[in-house]
Amino acid sequence: MPESTDAQFQLCFRSLFNSGRGYAFPCDPRGSVDLDGLSDRARCNYLYARAMVGRELGVPAVEAVAHA
């Protein structure tokens, strides 16, 4: 199935305790995040989010972000 050029994807880690809180990072359709493409702060946040799955954050989900 060809990838759409009208959408990009983000990997979302949602808070288990605070509705509407969490982290989101740009990714490919399979959920792979380009760590080299992230800023230092975003990279630290991504590594933190991965470490907190099941403790503070839920299992991440890939979501499409439509462009207007």
Short mmCIF file of C-alpha atoms in Angstrom, two decimals:
data_model
loop_
_atom_site.label_atom_id
_atom_site.label_comp_id
_atom_site.label_asym_id
_atom_site.label_seq_id
_atom_site.Cartn_x
_atom_site.Cartn_y
_atom_site.Cartn_z
CA MET A 1 0.00 0.00 0.00
CA PRO A 2 1.60 3.31 -1.02
CA GLU A 3 2.26 5.91 1.63
CA SER A 4 0.20 9.08 1.46
CA THR A 5 2.08 12.34 0.94
CA ASP A 6 -0.83 14.27 2.50
CA ALA A 7 -0.25 12.92 6.00
CA GLN A 8 2.62 12.65 8.37
CA PHE A 9 2.69 10.52 11.47
CA GLN A 10 3.44 11.00 15.12
CA LEU A 11 4.15 8.56 17.90
CA CYS A 12 1.99 9.54 20.89
CA PHE A 13 2.65 8.62 24.51
CA ARG A 14 -0.41 9.58 26.60
CA SER A 15 -0.35 10.16 30.35
CA LEU A 16 -1.96 7.46 32.46
CA PHE A 17 -2.96 10.00 35.12
CA ASN A 18 -3.54 13.40 33.47
CA SER A 19 -5.97 13.46 30.58
CA GLY A 20 -4.68 15.53 27.67
CA ARG A 21 -1.05 15.27 28.77
CA GLY A 22 1.72 13.30 27.13
CA TYR A 23 4.37 13.40 24.43
CA ALA A 24 4.28 13.22 20.62
CA PHE A 25 7.20 12.73 18.24
CA PRO A 26 7.37 12.68 14.43
CA CYS A 27 7.67 9.14 13.08
CA ASP A 28 7.15 6.99 10.00
CA PRO A 29 3.97 4.94 9.46
CA ARG A 30 5.47 2.04 11.46
CA GLY A 31 6.24 4.24 14.48
CA SER A 32 10.00 4.54 13.98
CA VAL A 33 11.37 7.83 15.28
CA ASP A 34 14.50 9.34 13.67
CA LEU A 35 16.54 10.07 16.80
CA ASP A 36 19.18 11.94 14.78
CA GLY A 37 16.47 14.28 13.48
CA LEU A 38 15.32 15.30 16.96
CA SER A 39 16.71 18.20 18.96
CA ASP A 40 18.66 17.32 22.10
CA ARG A 41 15.68 18.21 24.28
CA ALA A 42 13.22 16.21 22.14
CA ARG A 43 15.61 13.23 22.16
CA CYS A 44 15.78 13.33 25.98
CA ASN A 45 11.98 13.59 26.16
CA TYR A 46 11.60 10.64 23.78
CA LEU A 47 13.95 8.45 25.82
CA TYR A 48 12.15 9.49 29.01
CA ALA A 49 8.75 8.69 27.47
CA ARG A 50 9.93 5.23 26.40
CA ALA A 51 11.25 4.53 29.90
CA MET A 52 7.98 5.64 31.54
CA VAL A 53 5.63 3.38 29.53
CA GLY A 54 3.52 1.50 32.04
CA ARG A 55 4.57 3.77 34.90
CA GLU A 56 3.43 7.25 33.91
CA LEU A 57 2.60 6.83 30.21
CA GLY A 58 0.53 4.40 28.17
CA VAL A 59 1.78 2.26 25.31
CA PRO A 60 2.56 4.59 22.38
CA ALA A 61 0.28 4.77 19.36
CA VAL A 62 0.99 5.93 15.80
CA GLU A 63 -1.41 8.64 14.68
CA ALA A 64 -1.74 10.29 11.29
CA VAL A 65 -1.62 14.07 11.20
CA ALA A 66 -3.44 15.44 8.15
CA HIS A 67 -2.10 18.56 6.45
CA ALA A 68 -4.53 21.30 5.55
#
